[in-house]
Short mmCIF file of C-alpha atoms in Angstrom, two decimals:
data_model
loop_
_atom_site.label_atom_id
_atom_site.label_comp_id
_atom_site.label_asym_id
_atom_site.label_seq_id
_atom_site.Cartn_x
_atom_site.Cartn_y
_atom_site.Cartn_z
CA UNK A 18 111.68 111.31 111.36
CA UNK A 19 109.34 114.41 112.42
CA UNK A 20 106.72 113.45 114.20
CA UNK A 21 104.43 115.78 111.84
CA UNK A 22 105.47 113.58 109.52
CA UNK A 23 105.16 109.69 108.74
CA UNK A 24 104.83 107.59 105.55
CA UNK A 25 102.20 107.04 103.43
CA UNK A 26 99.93 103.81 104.83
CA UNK A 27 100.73 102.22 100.99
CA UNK A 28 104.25 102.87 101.40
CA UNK A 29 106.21 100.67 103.53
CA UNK A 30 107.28 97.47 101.27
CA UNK A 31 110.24 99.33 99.20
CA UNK A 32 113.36 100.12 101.73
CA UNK A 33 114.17 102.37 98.68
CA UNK A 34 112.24 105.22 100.01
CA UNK A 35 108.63 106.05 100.68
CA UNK A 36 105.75 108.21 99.91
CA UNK A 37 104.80 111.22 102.64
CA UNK A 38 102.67 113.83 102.75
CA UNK A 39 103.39 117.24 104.20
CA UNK A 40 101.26 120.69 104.32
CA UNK A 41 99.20 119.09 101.83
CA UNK A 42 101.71 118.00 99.28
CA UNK A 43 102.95 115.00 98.09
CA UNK A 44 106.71 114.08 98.64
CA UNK A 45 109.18 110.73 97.67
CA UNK A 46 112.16 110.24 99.93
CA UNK A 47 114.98 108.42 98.37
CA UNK A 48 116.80 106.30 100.98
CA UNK A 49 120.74 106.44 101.04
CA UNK A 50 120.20 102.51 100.09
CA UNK A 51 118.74 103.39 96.81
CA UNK A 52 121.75 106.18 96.18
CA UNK A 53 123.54 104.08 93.33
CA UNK A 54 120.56 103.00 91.95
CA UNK A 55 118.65 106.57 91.24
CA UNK A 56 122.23 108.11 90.53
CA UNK A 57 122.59 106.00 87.96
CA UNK A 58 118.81 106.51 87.07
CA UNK A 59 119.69 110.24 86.40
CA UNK A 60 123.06 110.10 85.14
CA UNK A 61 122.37 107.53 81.81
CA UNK A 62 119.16 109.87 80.86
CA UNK A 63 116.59 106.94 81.63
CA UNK A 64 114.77 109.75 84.07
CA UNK A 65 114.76 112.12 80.65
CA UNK A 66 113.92 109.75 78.30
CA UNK A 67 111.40 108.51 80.45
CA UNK A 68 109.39 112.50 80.86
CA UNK A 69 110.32 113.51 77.37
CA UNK A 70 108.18 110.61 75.73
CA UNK A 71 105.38 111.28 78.67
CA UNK A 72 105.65 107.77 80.36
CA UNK A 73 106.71 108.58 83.67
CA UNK A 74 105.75 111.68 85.87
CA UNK A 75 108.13 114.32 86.42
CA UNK A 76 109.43 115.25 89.63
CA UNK A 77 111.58 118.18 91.30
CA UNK A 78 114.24 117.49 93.48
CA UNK A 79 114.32 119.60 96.94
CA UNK A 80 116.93 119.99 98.23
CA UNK A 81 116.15 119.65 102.01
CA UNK A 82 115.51 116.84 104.18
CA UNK A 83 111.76 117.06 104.92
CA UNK A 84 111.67 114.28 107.06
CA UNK A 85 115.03 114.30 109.35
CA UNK A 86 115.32 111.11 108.48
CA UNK A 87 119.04 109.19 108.59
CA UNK A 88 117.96 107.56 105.72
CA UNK A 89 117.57 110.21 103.83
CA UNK A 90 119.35 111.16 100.26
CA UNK A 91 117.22 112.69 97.76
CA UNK A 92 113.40 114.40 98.00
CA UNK A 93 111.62 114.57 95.23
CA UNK A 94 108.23 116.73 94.63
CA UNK A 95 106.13 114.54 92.00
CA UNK A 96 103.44 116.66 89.95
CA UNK A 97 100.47 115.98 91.43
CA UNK A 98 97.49 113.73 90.29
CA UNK A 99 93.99 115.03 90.62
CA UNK A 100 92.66 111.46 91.45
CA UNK A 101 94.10 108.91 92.40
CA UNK A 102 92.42 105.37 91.05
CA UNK A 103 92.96 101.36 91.24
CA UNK A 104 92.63 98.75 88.71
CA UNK A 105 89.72 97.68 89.78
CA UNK A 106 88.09 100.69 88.68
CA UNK A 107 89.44 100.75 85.53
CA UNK A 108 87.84 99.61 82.26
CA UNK A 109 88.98 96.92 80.27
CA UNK A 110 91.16 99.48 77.78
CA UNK A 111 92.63 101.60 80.38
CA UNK A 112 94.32 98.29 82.16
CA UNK A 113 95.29 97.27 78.71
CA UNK A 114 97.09 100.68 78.19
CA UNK A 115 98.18 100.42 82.13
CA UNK A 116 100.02 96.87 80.73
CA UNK A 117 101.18 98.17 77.41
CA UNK A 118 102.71 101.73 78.78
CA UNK A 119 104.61 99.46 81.72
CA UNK A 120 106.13 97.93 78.55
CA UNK A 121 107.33 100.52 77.07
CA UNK A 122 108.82 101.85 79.99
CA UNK A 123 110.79 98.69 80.83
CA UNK A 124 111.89 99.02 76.86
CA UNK A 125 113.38 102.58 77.42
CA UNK A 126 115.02 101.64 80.99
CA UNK A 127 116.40 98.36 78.81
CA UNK A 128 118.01 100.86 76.27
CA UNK A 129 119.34 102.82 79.32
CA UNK A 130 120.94 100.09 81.04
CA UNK A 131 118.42 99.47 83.60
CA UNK A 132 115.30 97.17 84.28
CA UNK A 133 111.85 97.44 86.40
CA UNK A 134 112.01 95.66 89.63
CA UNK A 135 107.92 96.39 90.19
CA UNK A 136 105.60 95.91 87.41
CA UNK A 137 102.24 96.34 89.14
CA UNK A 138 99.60 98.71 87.97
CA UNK A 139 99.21 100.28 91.19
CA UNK A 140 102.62 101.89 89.97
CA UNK A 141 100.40 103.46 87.08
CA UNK A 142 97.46 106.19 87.11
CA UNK A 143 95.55 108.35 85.23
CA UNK A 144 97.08 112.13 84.14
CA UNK A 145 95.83 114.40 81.28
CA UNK A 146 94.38 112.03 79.12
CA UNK A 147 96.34 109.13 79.62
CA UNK A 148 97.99 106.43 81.52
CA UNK A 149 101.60 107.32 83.00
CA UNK A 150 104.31 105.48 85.29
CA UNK A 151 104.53 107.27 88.70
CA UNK A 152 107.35 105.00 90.88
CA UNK A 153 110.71 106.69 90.02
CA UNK A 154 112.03 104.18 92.32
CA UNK A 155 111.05 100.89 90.39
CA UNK A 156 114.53 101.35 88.26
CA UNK A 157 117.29 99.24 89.04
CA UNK A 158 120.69 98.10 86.68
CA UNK A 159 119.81 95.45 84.86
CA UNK A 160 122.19 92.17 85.23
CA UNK A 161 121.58 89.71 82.62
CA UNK A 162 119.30 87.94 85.14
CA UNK A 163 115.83 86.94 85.00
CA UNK A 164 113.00 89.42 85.03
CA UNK A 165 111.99 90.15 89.14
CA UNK A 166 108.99 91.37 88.11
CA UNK A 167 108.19 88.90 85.37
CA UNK A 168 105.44 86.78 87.64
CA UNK A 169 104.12 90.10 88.99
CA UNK A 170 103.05 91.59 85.56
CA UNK A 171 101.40 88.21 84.27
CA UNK A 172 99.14 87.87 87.90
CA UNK A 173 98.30 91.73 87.98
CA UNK A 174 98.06 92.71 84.01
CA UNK A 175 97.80 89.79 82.04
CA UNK A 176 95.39 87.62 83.96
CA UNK A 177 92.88 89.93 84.42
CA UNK A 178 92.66 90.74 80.77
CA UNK A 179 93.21 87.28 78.95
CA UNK A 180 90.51 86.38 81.56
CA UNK A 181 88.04 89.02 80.49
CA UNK A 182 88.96 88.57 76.92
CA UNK A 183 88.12 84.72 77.04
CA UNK A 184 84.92 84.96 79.08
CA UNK A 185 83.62 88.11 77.35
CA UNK A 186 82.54 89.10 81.13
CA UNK A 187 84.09 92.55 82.77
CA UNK A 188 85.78 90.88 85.53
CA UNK A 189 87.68 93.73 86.85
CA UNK A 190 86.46 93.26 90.26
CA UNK A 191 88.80 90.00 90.46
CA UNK A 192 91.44 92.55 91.16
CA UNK A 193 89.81 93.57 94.52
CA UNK A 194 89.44 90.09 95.29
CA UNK A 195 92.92 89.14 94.65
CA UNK A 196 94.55 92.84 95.40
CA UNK A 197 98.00 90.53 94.82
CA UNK A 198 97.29 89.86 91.20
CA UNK A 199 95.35 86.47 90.28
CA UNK A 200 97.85 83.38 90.96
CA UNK A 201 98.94 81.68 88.01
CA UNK A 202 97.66 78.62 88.89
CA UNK A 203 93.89 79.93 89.08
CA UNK A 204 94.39 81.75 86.21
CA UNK A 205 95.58 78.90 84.39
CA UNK A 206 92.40 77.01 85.84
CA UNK A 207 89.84 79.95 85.09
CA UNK A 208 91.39 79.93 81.30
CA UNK A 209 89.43 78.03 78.54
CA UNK A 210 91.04 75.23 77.33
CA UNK A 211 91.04 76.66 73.95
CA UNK A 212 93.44 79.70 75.55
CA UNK A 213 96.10 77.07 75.70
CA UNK A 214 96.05 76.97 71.57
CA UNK A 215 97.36 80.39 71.57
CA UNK A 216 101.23 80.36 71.69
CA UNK A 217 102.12 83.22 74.39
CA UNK A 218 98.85 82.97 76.26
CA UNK A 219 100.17 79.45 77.07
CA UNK A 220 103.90 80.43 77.49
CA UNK A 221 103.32 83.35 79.99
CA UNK A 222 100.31 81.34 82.04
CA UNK A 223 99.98 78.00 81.40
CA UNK A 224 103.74 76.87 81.36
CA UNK A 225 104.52 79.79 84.07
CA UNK A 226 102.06 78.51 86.33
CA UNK A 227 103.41 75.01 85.96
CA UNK A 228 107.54 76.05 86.00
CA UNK A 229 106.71 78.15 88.79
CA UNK A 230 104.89 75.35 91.13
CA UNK A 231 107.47 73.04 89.95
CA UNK A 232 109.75 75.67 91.17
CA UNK A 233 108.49 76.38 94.15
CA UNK A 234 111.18 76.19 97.46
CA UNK A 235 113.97 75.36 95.33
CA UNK A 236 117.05 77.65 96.11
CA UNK A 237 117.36 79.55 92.80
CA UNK A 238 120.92 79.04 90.68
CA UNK A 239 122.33 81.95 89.26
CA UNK A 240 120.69 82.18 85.03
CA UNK A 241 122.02 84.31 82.49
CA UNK A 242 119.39 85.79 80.46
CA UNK A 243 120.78 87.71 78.19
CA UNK A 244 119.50 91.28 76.84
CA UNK A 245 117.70 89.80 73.63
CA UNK A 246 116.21 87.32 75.55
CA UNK A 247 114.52 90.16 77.28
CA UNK A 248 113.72 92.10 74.82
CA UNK A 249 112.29 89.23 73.17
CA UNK A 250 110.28 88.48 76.59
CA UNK A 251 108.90 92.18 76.04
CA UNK A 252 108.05 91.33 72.62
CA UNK A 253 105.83 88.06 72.87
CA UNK A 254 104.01 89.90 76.10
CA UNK A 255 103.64 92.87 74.05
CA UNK A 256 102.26 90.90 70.49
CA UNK A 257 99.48 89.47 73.14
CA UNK A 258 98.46 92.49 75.08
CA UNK A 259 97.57 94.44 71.83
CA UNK A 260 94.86 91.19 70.27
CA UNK A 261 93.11 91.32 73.25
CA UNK A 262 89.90 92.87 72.59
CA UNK A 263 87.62 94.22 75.22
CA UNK A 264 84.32 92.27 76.14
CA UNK A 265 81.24 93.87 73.75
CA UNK A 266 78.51 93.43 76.83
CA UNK A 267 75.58 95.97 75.07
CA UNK A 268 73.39 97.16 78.31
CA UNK A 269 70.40 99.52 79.24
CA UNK A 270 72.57 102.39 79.53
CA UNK A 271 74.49 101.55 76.40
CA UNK A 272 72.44 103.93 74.59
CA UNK A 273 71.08 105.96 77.44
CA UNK A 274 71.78 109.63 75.51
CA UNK A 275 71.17 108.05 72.50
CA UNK A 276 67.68 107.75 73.39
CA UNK A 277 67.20 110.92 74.96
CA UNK A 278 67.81 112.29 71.61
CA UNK A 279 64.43 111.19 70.59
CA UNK A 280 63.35 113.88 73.19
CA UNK A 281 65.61 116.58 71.86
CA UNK A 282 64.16 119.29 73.51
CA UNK A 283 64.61 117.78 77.13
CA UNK A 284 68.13 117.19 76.30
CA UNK A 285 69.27 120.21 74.91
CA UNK A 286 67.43 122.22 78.21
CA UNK A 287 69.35 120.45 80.83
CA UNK A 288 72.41 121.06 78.44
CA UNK A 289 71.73 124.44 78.47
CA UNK A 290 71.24 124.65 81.78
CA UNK A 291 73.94 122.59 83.26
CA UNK A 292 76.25 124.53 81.08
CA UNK A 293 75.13 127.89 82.15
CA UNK A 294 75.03 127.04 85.94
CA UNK A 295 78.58 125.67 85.49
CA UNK A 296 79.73 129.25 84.35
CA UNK A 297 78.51 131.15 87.40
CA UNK A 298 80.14 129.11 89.64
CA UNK A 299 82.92 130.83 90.88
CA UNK A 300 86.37 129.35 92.47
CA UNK A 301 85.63 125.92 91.51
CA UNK A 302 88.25 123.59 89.74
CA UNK A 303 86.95 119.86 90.17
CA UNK A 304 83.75 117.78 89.38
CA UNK A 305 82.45 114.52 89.62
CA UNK A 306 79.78 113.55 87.05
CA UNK A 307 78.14 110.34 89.08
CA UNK A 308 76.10 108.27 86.81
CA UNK A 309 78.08 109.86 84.11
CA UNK A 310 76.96 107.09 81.20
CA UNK A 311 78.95 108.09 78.14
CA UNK A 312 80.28 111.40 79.50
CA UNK A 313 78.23 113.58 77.68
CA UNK A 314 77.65 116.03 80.93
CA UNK A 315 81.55 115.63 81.78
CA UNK A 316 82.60 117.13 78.58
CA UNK A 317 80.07 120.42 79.24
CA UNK A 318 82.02 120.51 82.53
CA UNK A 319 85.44 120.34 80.92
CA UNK A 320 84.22 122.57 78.40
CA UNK A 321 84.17 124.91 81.15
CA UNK A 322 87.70 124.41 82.36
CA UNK A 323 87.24 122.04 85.07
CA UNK A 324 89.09 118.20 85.81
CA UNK A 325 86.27 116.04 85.73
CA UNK A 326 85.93 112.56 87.08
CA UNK A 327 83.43 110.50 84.93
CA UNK A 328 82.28 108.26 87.20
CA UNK A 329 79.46 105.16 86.26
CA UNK A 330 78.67 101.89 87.22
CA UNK A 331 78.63 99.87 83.84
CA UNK A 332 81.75 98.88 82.57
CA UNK A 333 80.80 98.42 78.69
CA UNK A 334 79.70 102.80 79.03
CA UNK A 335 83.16 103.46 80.46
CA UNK A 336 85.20 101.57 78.54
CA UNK A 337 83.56 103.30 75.16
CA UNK A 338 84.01 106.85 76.99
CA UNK A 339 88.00 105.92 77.91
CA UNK A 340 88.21 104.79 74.05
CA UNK A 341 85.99 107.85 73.18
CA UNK A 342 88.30 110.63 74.96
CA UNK A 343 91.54 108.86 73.79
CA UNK A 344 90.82 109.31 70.22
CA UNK A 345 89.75 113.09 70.69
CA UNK A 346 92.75 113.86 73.41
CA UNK A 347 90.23 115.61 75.90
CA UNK A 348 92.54 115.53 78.98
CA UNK A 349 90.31 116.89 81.53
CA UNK A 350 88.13 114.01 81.96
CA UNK A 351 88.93 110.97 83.88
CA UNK A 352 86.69 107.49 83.11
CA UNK A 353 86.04 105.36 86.28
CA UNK A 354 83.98 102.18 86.60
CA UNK A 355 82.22 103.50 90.14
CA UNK A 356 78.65 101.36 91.08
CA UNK A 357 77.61 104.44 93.95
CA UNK A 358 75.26 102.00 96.11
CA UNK A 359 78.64 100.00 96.37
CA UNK A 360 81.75 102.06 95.66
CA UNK A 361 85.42 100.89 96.52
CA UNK A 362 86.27 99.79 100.13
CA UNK A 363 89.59 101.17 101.91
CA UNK A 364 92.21 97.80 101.47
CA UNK A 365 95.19 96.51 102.63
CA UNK A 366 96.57 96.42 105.51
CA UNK A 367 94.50 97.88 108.39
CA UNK A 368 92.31 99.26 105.49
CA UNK A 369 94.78 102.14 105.25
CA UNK A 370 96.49 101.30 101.96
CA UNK A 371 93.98 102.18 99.24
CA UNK A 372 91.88 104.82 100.47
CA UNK A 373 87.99 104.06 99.61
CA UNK A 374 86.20 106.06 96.99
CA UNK A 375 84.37 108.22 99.23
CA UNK A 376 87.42 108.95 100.88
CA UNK A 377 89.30 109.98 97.92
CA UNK A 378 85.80 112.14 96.39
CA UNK A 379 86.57 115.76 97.45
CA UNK A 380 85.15 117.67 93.96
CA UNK A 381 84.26 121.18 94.57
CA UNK A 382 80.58 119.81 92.16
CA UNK A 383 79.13 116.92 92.08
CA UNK A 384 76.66 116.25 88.68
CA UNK A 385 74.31 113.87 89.41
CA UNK A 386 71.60 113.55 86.55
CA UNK A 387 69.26 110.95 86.26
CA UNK A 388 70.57 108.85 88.57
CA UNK A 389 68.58 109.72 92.12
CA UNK A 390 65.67 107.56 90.95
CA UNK A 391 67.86 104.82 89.99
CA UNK A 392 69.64 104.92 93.33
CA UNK A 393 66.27 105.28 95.61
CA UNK A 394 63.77 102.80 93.79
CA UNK A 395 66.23 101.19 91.65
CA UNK A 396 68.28 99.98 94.47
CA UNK A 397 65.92 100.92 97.42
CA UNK A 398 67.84 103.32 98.87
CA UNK A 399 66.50 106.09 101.46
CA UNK A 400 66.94 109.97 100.17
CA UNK A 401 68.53 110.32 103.60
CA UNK A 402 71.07 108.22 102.85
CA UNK A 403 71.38 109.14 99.47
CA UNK A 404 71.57 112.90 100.54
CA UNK A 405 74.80 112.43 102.73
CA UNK A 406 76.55 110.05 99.79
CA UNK A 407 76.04 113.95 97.85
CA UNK A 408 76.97 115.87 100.81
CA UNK A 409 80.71 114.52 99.90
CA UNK A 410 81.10 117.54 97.32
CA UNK A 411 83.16 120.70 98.67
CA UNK A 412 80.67 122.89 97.52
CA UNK A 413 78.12 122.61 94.86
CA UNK A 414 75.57 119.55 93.65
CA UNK A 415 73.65 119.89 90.49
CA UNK A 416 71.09 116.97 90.73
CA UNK A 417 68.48 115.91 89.00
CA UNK A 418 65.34 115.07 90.28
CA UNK A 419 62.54 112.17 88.27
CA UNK A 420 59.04 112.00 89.33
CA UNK A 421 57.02 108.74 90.00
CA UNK A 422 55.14 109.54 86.84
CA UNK A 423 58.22 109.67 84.36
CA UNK A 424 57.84 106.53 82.06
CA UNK A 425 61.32 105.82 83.61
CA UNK A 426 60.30 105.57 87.16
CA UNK A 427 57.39 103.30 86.03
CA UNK A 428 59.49 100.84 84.02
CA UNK A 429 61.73 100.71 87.48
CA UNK A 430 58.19 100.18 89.22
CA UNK A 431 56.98 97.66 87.06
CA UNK A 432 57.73 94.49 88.57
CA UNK A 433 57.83 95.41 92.34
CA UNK A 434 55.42 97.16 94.49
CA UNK A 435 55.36 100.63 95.30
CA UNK A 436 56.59 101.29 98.96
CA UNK A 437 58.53 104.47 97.82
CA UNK A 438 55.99 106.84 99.89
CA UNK A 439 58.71 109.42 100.85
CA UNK A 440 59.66 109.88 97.21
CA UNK A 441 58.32 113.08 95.92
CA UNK A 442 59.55 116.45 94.94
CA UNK A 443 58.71 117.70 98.62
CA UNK A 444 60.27 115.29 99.97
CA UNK A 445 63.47 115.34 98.24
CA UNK A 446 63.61 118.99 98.83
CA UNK A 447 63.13 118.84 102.01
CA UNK A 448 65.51 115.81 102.73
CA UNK A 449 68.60 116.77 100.69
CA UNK A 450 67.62 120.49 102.77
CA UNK A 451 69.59 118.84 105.79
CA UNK A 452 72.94 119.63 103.81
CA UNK A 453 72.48 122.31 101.40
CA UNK A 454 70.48 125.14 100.37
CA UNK A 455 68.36 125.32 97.10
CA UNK A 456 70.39 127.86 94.73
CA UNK A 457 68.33 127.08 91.59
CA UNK A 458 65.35 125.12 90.42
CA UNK A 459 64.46 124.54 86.58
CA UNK A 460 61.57 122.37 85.13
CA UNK A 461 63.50 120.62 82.18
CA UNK A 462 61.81 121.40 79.31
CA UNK A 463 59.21 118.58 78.15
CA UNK A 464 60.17 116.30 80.60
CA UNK A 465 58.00 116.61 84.28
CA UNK A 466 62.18 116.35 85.86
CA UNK A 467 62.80 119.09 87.39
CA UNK A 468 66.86 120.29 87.74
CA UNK A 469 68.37 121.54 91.10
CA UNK A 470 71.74 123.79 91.46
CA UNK A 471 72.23 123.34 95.58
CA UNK A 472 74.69 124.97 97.50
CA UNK A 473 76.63 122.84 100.76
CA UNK A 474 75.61 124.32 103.82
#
């Protein structure tokens, strides 16, 4: 291989081929080992099938060994994805469309002839609107045999969501805990008791978890399971995913904008002016709204042309925003469940797998409105600090800034002293000064907040 070029850190476990970067684009070798395999993946029309109903990416093939690798048979130039997320910082809904989409793609590789070997969500992401199947390499000829991936979809779809359905509690941080999928066995333990009542709930935990311990160390015998045995597999896990409901958790932010329309005016300034700032940016393509509640802000900066990453920490506000921008098609906004004073880690092994969320949060602006006070008295965090966490943006930052006085601030100050001396207007100009250079400044209308356009140094 070319020493310019090695394999992605996530991409080691599949001897089918790997993941590699090169000049700034994503590439997929195909190994020689895989040759039958993705012929065959071509040749029946699963790959067509699969692009024409918009479940898996599309890809070009190059026709040139990138990598000078002996292994080497096909490369293949994926479209890119603007953002690359993980389930944990998805909402309920989007790994419940993760789980149902893996479905039907294992339904339309059944009908070709061929079955998924991976069923994992880290093999799904986020792209124009919706949730689409990125491993071309998951497809193999299906034998008549036993799912593979049957234990792999129940620990790293349906746990997670029969658990959060149950318990009415957004648990999608158990995924970072368990970045394996949630063993059966806990799963099964974690479950009510009243889960066990419901027919495929029990057949695809309860029973699994307890064939598959019973199981455990025996030398497998060769089982015929036939093709409607599988399709009837898809069925029952299919019937399940679509009852589960998302947990209703009503918060503060729940009906943050809501609200604000009681103070019209201040709303419809900053708007105004986010919207017109947005327009005289020039050569700008990306944004991150950070704090983005419901996503009204993101849709101004959609509006506008760019791929927007709705970021916010409460899972109940994201969830309604994925469900929101699903049932209007708006492709150019992307929900994620993002708490900033404690974003994603890097994972896996040496840390290198799953790249953390400041690592991955290259926007050329960053929207953060009403969200400094939350971050520096809410959660006692230093402008300093919160200064570099916005100095992540390529170019621009259109922030907010709340005064002591706002009736917000005080409801924040109400049951804990006031030690926030360094937070002031001066203070944050002259703080968030260190990286970038005051473009704009507008008093918001009725309001005492005062909006900032600033420009990275």
């Amino acid at each position: 291989m070319h020493q310019n070029i090695s394999a992605h850190p996530s991409s080691y476990r599949d001897p089918s081929g790997f993941i590699f970067e090169r000049d700034g684009v994503i590439y997929r070798q195909v190994n020689l080992s895989f040759k039958t395999e993705f012929d065959h993946f071509i040749e029946t029309g699963c790959y067509n099938a699969l692009v024409k109903q918009g479940l898996l990416i599309p890809h070009q093939e190059i026709n040139e060994n990138l990598t000078g690798s002996s292994e080497y048979y096909k490369t293949l130039r994926p479209e890119p994805i603007p953002f690359i997320s993980y389930p944990y910082e998805w909402s309920f809904d989007m790994l419940k469309d993760a789980a149902l989409l893996t479905l039907d793609v294992l339904k339309t590789a059944m009908d070709h002839g061929m079955i998924l070997k991976d069923a994992t969500p880290y093999n799904v992401q986020w792209y124009k609107g919706k949730m689409i199947f990125i491993d071309t390499l998951s497809f193999v000829k299906y034998e008549e045999k036993p799912w593979i991936a049957y234990r792999q979809f129940c620990e790293q779809f349906l746990a997670p969501l029969l658990l959060m359905h149950y318990t009415k509690t957004s648990l999608y941080q158990l995924q970072l805990a368990w970045i394996d999928g949630i063993p059966l066995h806990e799963a099964s333990k974690l479950l009510p008791f009243r889960s066990r009542f419901s027919l495929h709930t029990f057949l695809h935990i309860h029973l699994h978890s307890k064939v598959s311990r019973r199981e455990a160390g025996r030398t497998n015998k060769a089982t015929i399971f036939s093709s409607q045995k599988m399709q009837n597999l898809v069925t029952s896990l299919t019937l399940l995913i679509n009852k589960l409901r998302a947990p209703v958790q009503p918060s503060n932010w729940q009906h943050y904008y809501a609200e604000a329309e009681t103070r019209s005016t201040y709303l419809d300034s900053k708007k105004e002016l986010v919207k017109d700032w947005i327009a005289q940016l020039k050569d700008i393509s990306t944004a991150a709204d950070l704090g983005a509640n419901d996503g009204v802000f993101s849709r101004i900066a959609a509006q506008q042309g760019l791929t927007v990453l709705a970021a916010d920490g409460d899972p109940y506000c994201v969830n309604t925003m994925y469900l929101d921008l699903k049932r209007s098609q708006e492709k150019n906004v992307q929900p994620l469940i993002m708490d900033l004073a404690n974003s994603s880690p890097a994972t896996g092994l040496n840390n290198q797998e799953r790249d953390s969320f400041i690592q991955r949060l290259k926007p050329d602006l960053i929207l953060a409105l009403a969200v400094v006070h939350h971050l520096a008295i809410g959660r006692n965090i230093p402008l300093a600090h919160i200064a570099r966490f916005f100095s992540s943006t390529r170019h621009y930052l259109i922030i907010e800034f709340v005064p002591k006085e706002d009736s917000k601030v005080q409801l924040l100050l109400a049951n804990k002293p006031d030690i926030y001396e360094h937070y002031s207007i001066d203070d944050f100009k002259n703080i968030f000064g260190t990286f970038f250079i005051i473009e704009k400044q507008e008093l918001i209308a009725q309001s005492g907040r005062t909006l900032f356009l600033l420009r990275k140094k």
